[in-house]
Coordinates of N, CA and C in Angstrom, one line a residue:
Chain A
X1 N 64.9 -102.8 37.2 CA 63.7 -102.9 38.0 C 62.7 -101.9 37.5
X2 N 61.4 -102.2 37.8 CA 60.4 -101.3 37.3 C 60.3 -100.0 38.0
X3 N 60.1 -98.9 37.2 CA 60.2 -97.6 37.8 C 58.8 -96.9 37.5
X4 N 58.3 -96.2 38.5 CA 57.1 -95.4 38.4 C 57.5 -93.9 38.5
X5 N 57.1 -93.1 37.6 CA 57.5 -91.7 37.6 C 56.3 -90.8 37.8
X6 N 56.3 -90.0 38.9 CA 55.3 -89.0 39.2 C 55.9 -87.6 39.1
X7 N 55.1 -86.6 38.8 CA 55.5 -85.2 38.9 C 55.7 -84.9 40.4
X8 N 56.7 -84.1 40.8 CA 56.9 -83.8 42.2 C 55.8 -83.0 42.8
X9 N 55.2 -82.2 42.1 CA 54.1 -81.3 42.6 C 53.1 -81.0 41.6
X10 N 51.9 -80.7 42.1 CA 50.8 -80.2 41.3 C 50.0 -79.2 42.2
X11 N 49.7 -78.0 41.6 CA 49.0 -77.0 42.3 C 47.7 -76.8 41.7
X12 N 46.6 -76.6 42.5 CA 45.3 -76.4 42.0 C 44.5 -75.5 42.9
X13 N 43.6 -74.7 42.3 CA 42.7 -73.9 43.1 C 41.5 -74.7 43.6
X14 N 41.0 -74.3 44.7 CA 39.8 -75.0 45.3 C 38.7 -75.0 44.2
X15 N 38.0 -76.1 44.1 CA 36.9 -76.3 43.2 C 37.3 -76.7 41.8
X16 N 38.6 -76.6 41.5 CA 39.1 -77.0 40.2 C 39.5 -78.5 40.2
X17 N 40.1 -79.0 39.1 CA 40.5 -80.4 39.0 C 42.0 -80.6 39.0
X18 N 42.4 -81.6 39.8 CA 43.8 -81.9 39.9 C 44.0 -83.3 39.2
X19 N 45.0 -83.3 38.4 CA 45.4 -84.6 37.7 C 46.8 -84.9 38.0
X20 N 47.0 -86.2 38.5 CA 48.3 -86.6 38.9 C 48.7 -87.9 38.0
X21 N 49.8 -87.8 37.4 CA 50.1 -88.9 36.5 C 51.2 -89.8 37.1
X22 N 51.2 -91.0 36.6 CA 52.1 -92.0 37.1 C 52.6 -92.8 35.9
X23 N 53.8 -92.6 35.5 CA 54.3 -93.2 34.2 C 55.1 -94.4 34.5
X24 N 54.9 -95.5 33.7 CA 55.6 -96.7 33.8 C 55.5 -97.5 32.5
X25 N 56.5 -98.3 32.2 CA 56.5 -99.1 31.0 C 55.3 -100.0 30.9
X26 N 54.4 -99.9 30.0 CA 53.2 -100.7 29.8 C 52.4 -100.8 31.1
X27 N 52.3 -99.7 31.8 CA 51.6 -99.7 33.1 C 50.1 -100.1 32.9
X28 N 49.6 -99.8 31.7 CA 48.3 -100.2 31.4 C 48.0 -101.7 31.5
X29 N 49.0 -102.5 31.6 CA 48.8 -103.9 31.7 C 48.9 -104.4 33.2
X30 N 49.0 -103.4 34.1 CA 49.1 -103.7 35.5 C 47.9 -103.1 36.3
X31 N 47.8 -103.5 37.5 CA 46.7 -103.0 38.4 C 47.4 -101.9 39.2
X32 N 46.9 -100.7 39.1 CA 47.5 -99.5 39.8 C 46.6 -99.1 41.0
X33 N 47.3 -98.8 42.1 CA 46.7 -98.3 43.3 C 47.2 -96.9 43.6
X34 N 46.4 -96.1 44.2 CA 46.7 -94.8 44.6 C 46.5 -94.6 46.1
X35 N 47.5 -93.9 46.8 CA 47.4 -93.7 48.2 C 47.5 -92.2 48.5
X36 N 46.8 -91.7 49.4 CA 46.9 -90.3 49.9 C 47.6 -90.3 51.2
X37 N 48.5 -89.4 51.4 CA 49.2 -89.3 52.7 C 49.2 -87.8 53.1
X38 N 48.4 -87.5 54.1 CA 48.4 -86.2 54.7 C 49.6 -86.0 55.6
X39 N 50.0 -84.8 55.9 CA 51.2 -84.6 56.7 C 51.1 -85.3 58.1
X40 N 52.1 -86.0 58.5 CA 52.1 -86.7 59.8 C 51.3 -87.9 59.9
X41 N 50.6 -88.3 58.8 CA 49.7 -89.5 58.9 C 50.2 -90.6 58.1
X42 N 49.6 -91.8 58.3 CA 49.9 -92.9 57.4 C 49.2 -92.8 56.1
X43 N 49.7 -93.4 55.1 CA 49.0 -93.4 53.8 C 47.6 -94.0 53.9
X44 N 46.7 -93.7 53.0 CA 45.4 -94.2 52.9 C 45.0 -94.5 51.5
X45 N 44.5 -95.7 51.2 CA 44.1 -96.1 49.9 C 42.9 -95.2 49.4
X46 N 43.1 -94.6 48.2 CA 42.0 -93.8 47.7 C 41.4 -94.4 46.4
X47 N 42.3 -95.1 45.6 CA 41.8 -95.8 44.4 C 42.6 -97.1 44.3
X48 N 41.9 -98.2 43.9 CA 42.6 -99.4 43.7 C 42.2 -100.0 42.3
X49 N 43.0 -100.9 41.8 CA 42.7 -101.5 40.5 C 42.4 -100.5 39.5
X50 N 43.2 -99.5 39.3 CA 43.1 -98.4 38.3 C 41.9 -97.5 38.6
X51 N 40.7 -98.0 38.8 CA 39.5 -97.1 38.8 C 38.6 -97.2 40.0
X52 N 38.8 -98.2 40.9 CA 37.8 -98.5 41.9 C 38.1 -97.7 43.2
X53 N 37.1 -97.3 43.9 CA 37.3 -96.6 45.2 C 36.9 -97.5 46.3
X54 N 37.7 -97.5 47.4 CA 37.3 -98.1 48.6 C 36.1 -97.4 49.2
X55 N 35.3 -98.2 50.0 CA 34.2 -97.5 50.7 C 34.6 -96.3 51.5
X56 N 33.9 -95.3 51.4 CA 34.1 -94.1 52.1 C 34.9 -93.0 51.4
X57 N 35.5 -93.4 50.2 CA 36.3 -92.4 49.4 C 35.3 -91.7 48.5
X58 N 35.3 -90.4 48.5 CA 34.4 -89.6 47.7 C 34.5 -89.9 46.2
X59 N 33.4 -89.7 45.5 CA 33.4 -89.9 44.0 C 34.3 -88.9 43.3
X60 N 34.7 -87.9 44.0 CA 35.6 -86.9 43.4 C 36.9 -87.5 43.0
X61 N 37.3 -88.6 43.6 CA 38.5 -89.3 43.3 C 38.3 -90.4 42.2
X62 N 39.0 -90.3 41.1 CA 38.8 -91.3 40.1 C 40.1 -91.6 39.4
X63 N 40.2 -92.7 38.8 CA 41.5 -93.1 38.2 C 41.3 -93.7 36.8
X64 N 42.3 -93.6 36.0 CA 42.4 -94.2 34.7 C 43.8 -94.8 34.5
X65 N 43.8 -95.8 33.6 CA 45.1 -96.4 33.3 C 45.1 -97.0 31.9
X66 N 46.1 -96.5 31.1 CA 46.2 -97.0 29.8 C 47.6 -96.7 29.2
X67 N 48.0 -97.6 28.4 CA 49.4 -97.4 27.8 C 50.5 -97.3 28.8
X68 N 51.2 -96.2 28.8 CA 52.3 -96.0 29.7 C 52.0 -95.0 30.9
X69 N 50.7 -94.7 31.0 CA 50.4 -93.7 32.0 C 49.1 -94.0 32.8
X70 N 49.2 -94.0 34.1 CA 48.0 -94.0 34.9 C 47.8 -92.6 35.5
X71 N 46.5 -92.3 35.7 CA 46.2 -90.9 36.2 C 45.2 -91.0 37.3
X72 N 45.5 -90.2 38.3 CA 44.5 -90.0 39.4 C 43.9 -88.6 39.2
X73 N 42.6 -88.5 39.2 CA 41.9 -87.2 39.0 C 41.2 -86.9 40.3
X74 N 41.4 -85.7 40.8 CA 40.6 -85.2 41.9 C 39.7 -84.0 41.5
X75 N 38.4 -84.2 41.4 CA 37.5 -83.2 41.0 C 37.1 -82.3 42.1
X76 N 36.7 -81.1 41.8 CA 36.2 -80.2 42.8 C 37.1 -80.2 44.1
X77 N 38.3 -79.9 43.9 CA 39.3 -80.0 44.9 C 39.0 -79.2 46.1
X78 N 39.2 -79.8 47.3 CA 39.0 -79.1 48.6 C 40.3 -79.0 49.3
X79 N 40.3 -78.1 50.3 CA 41.5 -77.9 51.1 C 42.0 -79.2 51.8
X80 N 41.1 -80.1 52.1 CA 41.4 -81.3 52.8 C 42.2 -82.3 51.8
X81 N 42.1 -82.0 50.5 CA 42.8 -82.9 49.6 C 44.3 -82.6 49.5
X82 N 44.7 -81.5 50.1 CA 46.2 -81.2 50.1 C 46.9 -82.3 50.8
X83 N 47.8 -83.0 50.1 CA 48.5 -84.1 50.6 C 49.5 -84.6 49.6
X84 N 50.2 -85.7 50.0 CA 51.1 -86.4 49.0 C 50.3 -87.6 48.5
X85 N 50.5 -87.8 47.2 CA 49.8 -89.0 46.6 C 50.8 -89.9 45.9
X86 N 50.6 -91.2 46.1 CA 51.6 -92.2 45.6 C 50.9 -93.2 44.8
X87 N 51.4 -93.6 43.6 CA 50.9 -94.7 42.9 C 51.7 -95.9 43.3
X88 N 51.1 -97.1 43.0 CA 51.8 -98.4 43.4 C 51.3 -99.5 42.4
X89 N 52.3 -100.3 42.1 CA 52.0 -101.5 41.3 C 52.8 -102.7 41.8
X90 N 52.3 -103.9 41.5 CA 53.0 -105.1 41.8 C 53.8 -105.5 40.6
X91 N 55.1 -105.7 40.7 CA 55.9 -106.1 39.6 C 56.6 -107.4 39.8
X92 N 56.1 -108.4 39.2 CA 56.5 -109.8 39.3 C 56.5 -110.3 40.8
X93 N 57.4 -109.9 41.6 CA 57.4 -110.4 43.0 C 57.6 -109.3 44.0
X94 N 57.4 -108.1 43.7 CA 57.6 -107.1 44.7 C 56.7 -105.8 44.4
X95 N 56.4 -105.1 45.4 CA 55.7 -103.8 45.2 C 56.6 -102.7 44.8
X96 N 56.1 -101.8 44.0 CA 56.9 -100.6 43.6 C 56.0 -99.4 43.8
X97 N 56.5 -98.4 44.5 CA 55.8 -97.1 44.7 C 56.4 -96.0 43.7
X98 N 55.5 -95.1 43.3 CA 56.0 -94.0 42.6 C 56.7 -93.0 43.6
X99 N 57.4 -92.0 43.1 CA 58.1 -91.1 44.0 C 57.2 -90.2 44.8
X100 N 55.9 -90.1 44.4 CA 55.0 -89.2 45.2 C 54.8 -87.9 44.5
X101 N 53.6 -87.3 44.6 CA 53.3 -86.0 44.1 C 52.6 -85.2 45.2
X102 N 53.2 -84.0 45.5 CA 52.6 -83.2 46.5 C 51.5 -82.3 45.8
X103 N 50.3 -82.4 46.3 CA 49.2 -81.6 45.8 C 49.0 -80.4 46.7
X104 N 49.2 -79.2 46.2 CA 49.0 -78.0 46.9 C 47.7 -77.3 46.5
X105 N 46.8 -77.0 47.5 CA 45.6 -76.3 47.2 C 45.8 -74.8 47.4
X106 N 45.7 -74.1 46.3 CA 46.1 -72.6 46.4 C 45.1 -71.8 47.2
Chain B
X1 N 37.9 -104.9 59.5 CA 39.1 -104.1 58.9 C 40.4 -104.4 59.6
X2 N 40.4 -104.2 60.9 CA 41.6 -104.4 61.7 C 42.3 -103.2 62.0
X3 N 43.2 -103.3 63.0 CA 44.1 -102.2 63.4 C 45.5 -102.7 63.6
X4 N 46.5 -101.9 63.2 CA 47.8 -102.3 63.3 C 48.6 -101.3 64.1
X5 N 49.6 -101.8 64.9 CA 50.4 -101.0 65.8 C 51.8 -101.4 65.8
X6 N 52.7 -100.5 65.3 CA 54.1 -100.8 65.3 C 54.8 -100.6 66.7
X7 N 55.8 -101.4 67.0 CA 56.5 -101.2 68.3 C 57.9 -101.6 68.1
X8 N 58.8 -101.0 68.9 CA 60.2 -101.3 68.9 C 61.1 -100.1 69.3
X9 N 62.4 -100.4 69.4 CA 63.3 -99.3 69.8 C 63.3 -98.1 68.8
X10 N 63.4 -96.9 69.3 CA 63.4 -95.8 68.4 C 64.8 -95.4 68.0
X11 N 65.8 -96.0 68.7 CA 67.2 -95.6 68.4 C 68.0 -96.9 68.2
X12 N 68.7 -97.0 67.2 CA 69.6 -98.2 66.9 C 70.9 -97.7 66.5
X13 N 72.0 -98.4 67.0 CA 73.3 -98.0 66.7 C 73.7 -98.6 65.3
X14 N 74.6 -97.8 64.6 CA 75.1 -98.3 63.3 C 75.7 -99.7 63.4
X15 N 75.5 -100.5 62.4 CA 76.0 -101.9 62.3 C 75.1 -102.9 63.1
X16 N 74.2 -102.4 63.9 CA 73.4 -103.3 64.7 C 72.2 -103.7 63.9
X17 N 71.3 -104.5 64.5 CA 70.1 -104.9 63.9 C 68.8 -104.2 64.4
X18 N 68.1 -103.7 63.5 CA 66.8 -103.0 63.8 C 65.7 -104.1 63.9
X19 N 64.9 -104.0 64.9 CA 63.9 -105.0 65.1 C 62.6 -104.3 65.5
X20 N 61.5 -104.6 64.7 CA 60.2 -104.0 65.0 C 59.2 -105.1 64.9
X21 N 58.1 -104.8 65.7 CA 56.9 -105.8 65.7 C 55.7 -105.0 65.3
X22 N 54.8 -105.6 64.6 CA 53.5 -105.1 64.3 C 52.4 -106.0 64.9
X23 N 51.6 -105.4 65.8 CA 50.6 -106.2 66.5 C 49.3 -105.9 65.8
X24 N 48.6 -107.0 65.4 CA 47.3 -106.9 64.6 C 46.2 -107.1 65.6
X25 N 45.2 -106.2 65.5 CA 44.0 -106.5 66.3 C 42.7 -106.4 65.4
X26 N 41.7 -107.1 65.8 CA 40.4 -107.1 65.1 C 40.6 -107.6 63.7
X27 N 41.6 -108.5 63.5 CA 41.8 -109.2 62.2 C 42.7 -110.4 62.5
X28 N 42.4 -111.5 61.8 CA 43.2 -112.6 62.1 C 44.4 -112.7 61.1
X29 N 45.6 -112.7 61.7 CA 46.8 -112.8 60.9 C 46.9 -114.1 60.2
X30 N 46.1 -115.1 60.6 CA 46.0 -116.4 60.1 C 45.3 -116.6 58.7
X31 N 44.5 -115.5 58.4 CA 43.7 -115.6 57.2 C 44.6 -115.7 55.9
X32 N 44.3 -116.6 55.0 CA 45.1 -116.8 53.8 C 44.7 -115.8 52.7
X33 N 43.8 -114.8 53.1 CA 43.4 -113.8 52.1 C 44.2 -112.5 52.4
X34 N 45.1 -112.5 53.4 CA 45.9 -111.3 53.7 C 47.4 -111.6 53.6
X35 N 48.1 -110.5 53.2 CA 49.5 -110.4 53.4 C 49.8 -109.3 54.4
X36 N 51.0 -109.3 55.0 CA 51.3 -108.3 56.0 C 52.7 -107.7 55.6
X37 N 52.6 -106.4 55.4 CA 53.8 -105.7 54.8 C 54.5 -104.7 55.7
X38 N 55.7 -104.5 55.4 CA 56.5 -103.4 56.0 C 56.9 -102.4 55.0
X39 N 56.7 -101.1 55.3 CA 57.1 -100.0 54.4 C 57.8 -99.0 55.2
X40 N 58.7 -98.2 54.6 CA 59.4 -97.2 55.4 C 59.4 -95.9 54.6
X41 N 59.7 -94.8 55.3 CA 59.7 -93.5 54.7 C 60.7 -92.6 55.4
X42 N 61.8 -92.3 54.8 CA 62.8 -91.3 55.4 C 62.1 -90.0 55.4
X43 N 62.5 -89.2 56.4 CA 62.0 -87.8 56.5 C 62.0 -87.0 55.2
X44 N 60.8 -86.5 54.8 CA 60.7 -85.7 53.7 C 60.8 -86.5 52.3
X45 N 60.8 -87.8 52.4 CA 61.0 -88.6 51.2 C 59.8 -89.5 51.0
X46 N 59.9 -90.3 49.9 CA 58.7 -91.1 49.5 C 58.7 -92.5 50.2
X47 N 57.7 -93.3 49.9 CA 57.5 -94.6 50.5 C 58.4 -95.6 49.8
X48 N 59.0 -96.5 50.6 CA 59.8 -97.6 50.1 C 59.2 -98.9 50.8
X49 N 58.8 -99.8 49.9 CA 58.3 -101.1 50.4 C 59.5 -102.0 50.8
X50 N 59.4 -102.6 51.9 CA 60.5 -103.5 52.4 C 60.2 -104.9 52.2
X51 N 59.0 -105.4 52.5 CA 58.7 -106.8 52.2 C 57.4 -107.2 52.9
X52 N 57.0 -108.4 52.7 CA 55.7 -108.9 53.2 C 55.8 -110.4 53.5
X53 N 54.8 -110.8 54.3 CA 54.7 -112.2 54.7 C 53.2 -112.6 54.8
X54 N 53.0 -113.8 54.5 CA 51.6 -114.4 54.7 C 51.7 -115.4 55.9
X55 N 50.6 -115.7 56.5 CA 50.6 -116.6 57.7 C 51.3 -117.9 57.4
X56 N 51.2 -118.3 56.2 CA 51.9 -119.6 55.8 C 53.4 -119.5 55.9
X57 N 53.9 -118.3 55.9 CA 55.3 -118.1 55.9 C 55.9 -117.6 54.6
X58 N 55.0 -117.6 53.6 CA 55.4 -117.1 52.3 C 55.9 -115.7 52.3
X59 N 57.0 -115.3 51.8 CA 57.5 -114.0 51.9 C 57.9 -113.4 50.5
X60 N 57.9 -112.1 50.4 CA 58.5 -111.4 49.2 C 59.3 -110.2 49.8
X61 N 60.4 -109.9 49.2 CA 61.2 -108.8 49.6 C 61.5 -107.8 48.5
X62 N 61.8 -106.6 48.9 CA 62.3 -105.6 48.0 C 63.7 -106.1 47.6
X63 N 64.0 -106.2 46.3 CA 65.3 -106.7 45.8 C 66.5 -105.9 46.4
X64 N 66.2 -104.6 46.6 CA 67.4 -103.8 47.1 C 67.7 -103.9 48.5
X65 N 66.8 -104.6 49.3 CA 67.0 -104.8 50.7 C 67.1 -106.2 51.1
X66 N 66.8 -107.1 50.2 CA 66.6 -108.5 50.5 C 67.7 -109.1 51.3
X67 N 69.0 -108.7 51.0 CA 70.1 -109.3 51.7 C 70.2 -109.0 53.2
X68 N 69.5 -107.9 53.6 CA 69.6 -107.5 55.0 C 68.3 -107.6 55.8
X69 N 67.3 -108.1 55.2 CA 65.9 -108.1 55.8 C 65.4 -109.5 56.0
X70 N 64.7 -109.6 57.2 CA 63.9 -110.8 57.5 C 62.6 -110.4 58.1
X71 N 61.5 -111.0 57.5 CA 60.2 -110.8 58.1 C 59.7 -112.1 58.5
X72 N 59.1 -112.1 59.7 CA 58.6 -113.4 60.3 C 57.2 -113.1 60.9
X73 N 56.5 -114.2 61.2 CA 55.1 -114.1 61.7 C 55.0 -115.0 62.9
X74 N 54.2 -114.5 63.9 CA 53.9 -115.2 65.1 C 52.4 -115.3 65.2
X75 N 51.8 -116.4 64.7 CA 50.4 -116.4 64.7 C 49.7 -116.5 66.0
X76 N 50.5 -117.1 67.0 CA 49.9 -117.2 68.4 C 49.7 -115.9 69.0
X77 N 50.5 -114.9 68.6 CA 50.4 -113.5 69.2 C 49.8 -112.6 68.2
X78 N 49.4 -113.0 67.1 CA 48.8 -112.2 66.0 C 49.7 -111.0 65.7
X79 N 51.0 -111.3 65.5 CA 52.0 -110.3 65.3 C 52.9 -110.7 64.1
X80 N 53.5 -109.8 63.5 CA 54.6 -110.1 62.5 C 55.7 -109.1 62.8
X81 N 56.9 -109.5 62.4 CA 58.1 -108.7 62.8 C 59.0 -108.4 61.6
X82 N 59.9 -107.4 61.8 CA 60.9 -107.0 60.8 C 62.2 -107.0 61.5
X83 N 63.2 -107.5 60.8 CA 64.6 -107.3 61.2 C 65.4 -106.8 60.0
X84 N 66.2 -105.7 60.3 CA 67.1 -105.2 59.3 C 68.5 -105.2 59.9
X85 N 69.3 -105.9 59.2 CA 70.7 -106.1 59.8 C 71.6 -105.1 59.2
X86 N 72.7 -104.9 60.0 CA 73.8 -104.0 59.6 C 73.3 -102.6 59.1
X87 N 72.6 -102.0 60.0 CA 71.9 -100.7 59.7 C 73.0 -99.6 59.6
X88 N 72.6 -98.6 58.8 CA 73.4 -97.3 58.7 C 72.4 -96.2 58.8
X89 N 72.9 -95.0 58.7 CA 72.1 -93.8 58.8 C 71.0 -93.8 57.7
X90 N 71.3 -94.4 56.6 CA 70.3 -94.5 55.5 C 69.0 -95.3 55.9
X91 N 69.1 -96.0 57.0 CA 67.9 -96.8 57.4 C 67.1 -96.0 58.4
X92 N 67.5 -94.8 58.7 CA 66.6 -93.9 59.5 C 65.4 -93.5 58.8
X93 N 64.2 -93.8 59.4 CA 62.9 -93.6 58.7 C 61.8 -93.8 59.6
X94 N 60.6 -93.4 59.2 CA 59.4 -93.9 59.8 C 59.0 -95.2 59.2
X95 N 58.8 -96.2 60.0 CA 58.5 -97.6 59.6 C 57.0 -97.8 59.8
X96 N 56.3 -98.2 58.7 CA 54.9 -98.5 58.8 C 54.7 -100.0 58.5
X97 N 53.7 -100.6 59.2 CA 53.2 -101.9 58.8 C 51.8 -101.8 58.2
X98 N 51.5 -102.7 57.4 CA 50.2 -102.6 56.6 C 49.6 -104.0 56.3
X99 N 48.3 -104.0 56.3 CA 47.6 -105.2 55.9 C 47.3 -105.2 54.4
X100 N 47.5 -106.2 53.7 CA 47.1 -106.3 52.3 C 45.9 -107.3 52.2
X101 N 44.9 -106.8 51.5 CA 43.7 -107.7 51.3 C 43.6 -108.0 49.8
X102 N 43.1 -109.2 49.5 CA 43.0 -109.5 48.1 C 41.7 -109.0 47.5
X103 N 41.7 -108.9 46.2 CA 40.5 -108.5 45.4 C 40.6 -109.1 44.0
X104 N 39.4 -109.3 43.4 CA 39.4 -109.8 42.0 C 39.5 -108.6 41.0
X105 N 40.5 -108.6 40.2 CA 40.6 -107.5 39.2 C 39.8 -107.9 37.9
X106 N 38.8 -107.0 37.7 CA 37.9 -107.3 36.6 C 38.6 -107.0 35.2
X107 N 39.7 -106.3 35.3 CA 40.4 -105.9 34.0 C 41.5 -106.9 33.7
X108 N 42.1 -107.5 34.8 CA 43.2 -108.4 34.6 C 42.9 -109.8 34.8
X109 N 41.6 -110.1 35.3 CA 41.1 -111.4 35.5 C 42.0 -112.3 36.3
X110 N 42.4 -111.7 37.5 CA 43.2 -112.4 38.5 C 43.0 -111.7 39.8
X111 N 43.5 -112.4 40.8 CA 43.5 -111.9 42.2 C 44.7 -111.0 42.4
X112 N 44.5 -109.9 43.0 CA 45.6 -109.0 43.3 C 45.4 -108.5 44.8
X113 N 46.3 -107.7 45.3 CA 46.3 -107.2 46.6 C 46.4 -105.7 46.6
X114 N 45.8 -105.1 47.7 CA 46.1 -103.7 48.0 C 46.3 -103.5 49.5
X115 N 46.9 -102.4 49.9 CA 47.1 -102.2 51.3 C 46.0 -101.3 51.9
X116 N 45.1 -102.0 52.6 CA 43.9 -101.3 53.0 C 43.9 -100.8 54.5
X117 N 44.8 -101.3 55.3 CA 44.9 -100.9 56.6 C 46.4 -100.6 57.0
X118 N 46.7 -99.5 57.5 CA 48.1 -99.1 57.9 C 48.2 -98.8 59.4
X119 N 49.4 -99.1 60.0 CA 49.7 -98.6 61.3 C 50.0 -97.2 61.2
X120 N 50.1 -96.5 62.4 CA 50.4 -95.1 62.4 C 51.9 -94.8 62.1
X121 N 52.7 -95.8 62.2 CA 54.1 -95.6 61.9 C 55.0 -95.4 63.2
X122 N 56.2 -95.8 63.2 CA 57.1 -95.6 64.3 C 58.5 -95.1 63.7
X123 N 59.0 -94.1 64.4 CA 60.3 -93.5 63.9 C 61.5 -94.3 64.5
X124 N 62.3 -94.7 63.6 CA 63.6 -95.3 64.0 C 64.8 -94.5 63.5
X125 N 65.6 -94.1 64.4 CA 66.8 -93.4 64.1 C 68.0 -94.3 64.3
X126 N 68.9 -94.2 63.3 CA 70.2 -95.0 63.4 C 71.3 -94.0 63.7
X127 N 71.8 -94.1 64.9 CA 72.8 -93.1 65.3 C 73.6 -93.7 66.5
X128 N 74.9 -93.4 66.6 CA 75.7 -93.8 67.7 C 75.5 -92.9 68.9

């Protein structure tokens, strides 16, 4: 079955840039979505179809997808960005989530 | 956009069947542009997709859970439901329902889905 690999954690200082990777075989040929989950809350879509943002999501959130790696970039990180982030793809007939990355704002 | 609310027993005994319902408001479950999903998350762990259904009755399931799971829809009540049979402690988790909306992928030249609305989640504990 298809596997998405994320780093368990990323630490970043306020105002700096956080990059979260999502590795998968030929993931560049798939449509990748990213979800943010703050503690005690439901996940929220922050990037869909590799690069697009839903309405209301700041431009600080951006995505890329190529080859075997998709990347979520958070620019000018704020304290409110501290959360778990999950990548997701559709693989033939089912959804697959990555294991999640905890972003800590120092 | 819609709102979703999960409901059901918070405690289920081992070997029994876990049953949850998701009530949809401000969106029609009948729309053929939506799918309706169940996702779960054990405490301190990641998200696991369980399965989904469309109003037509079309379903997809996580291959690892398919033998124990049934998802159904009640369009008259604007609800969809989840049953997980023969539960064990490993089924203890927060269970979320979510709405999937379709979009056109400009890079893949096809329609795909994303989960744009989620319920708040409900905790289910499997214990005797």
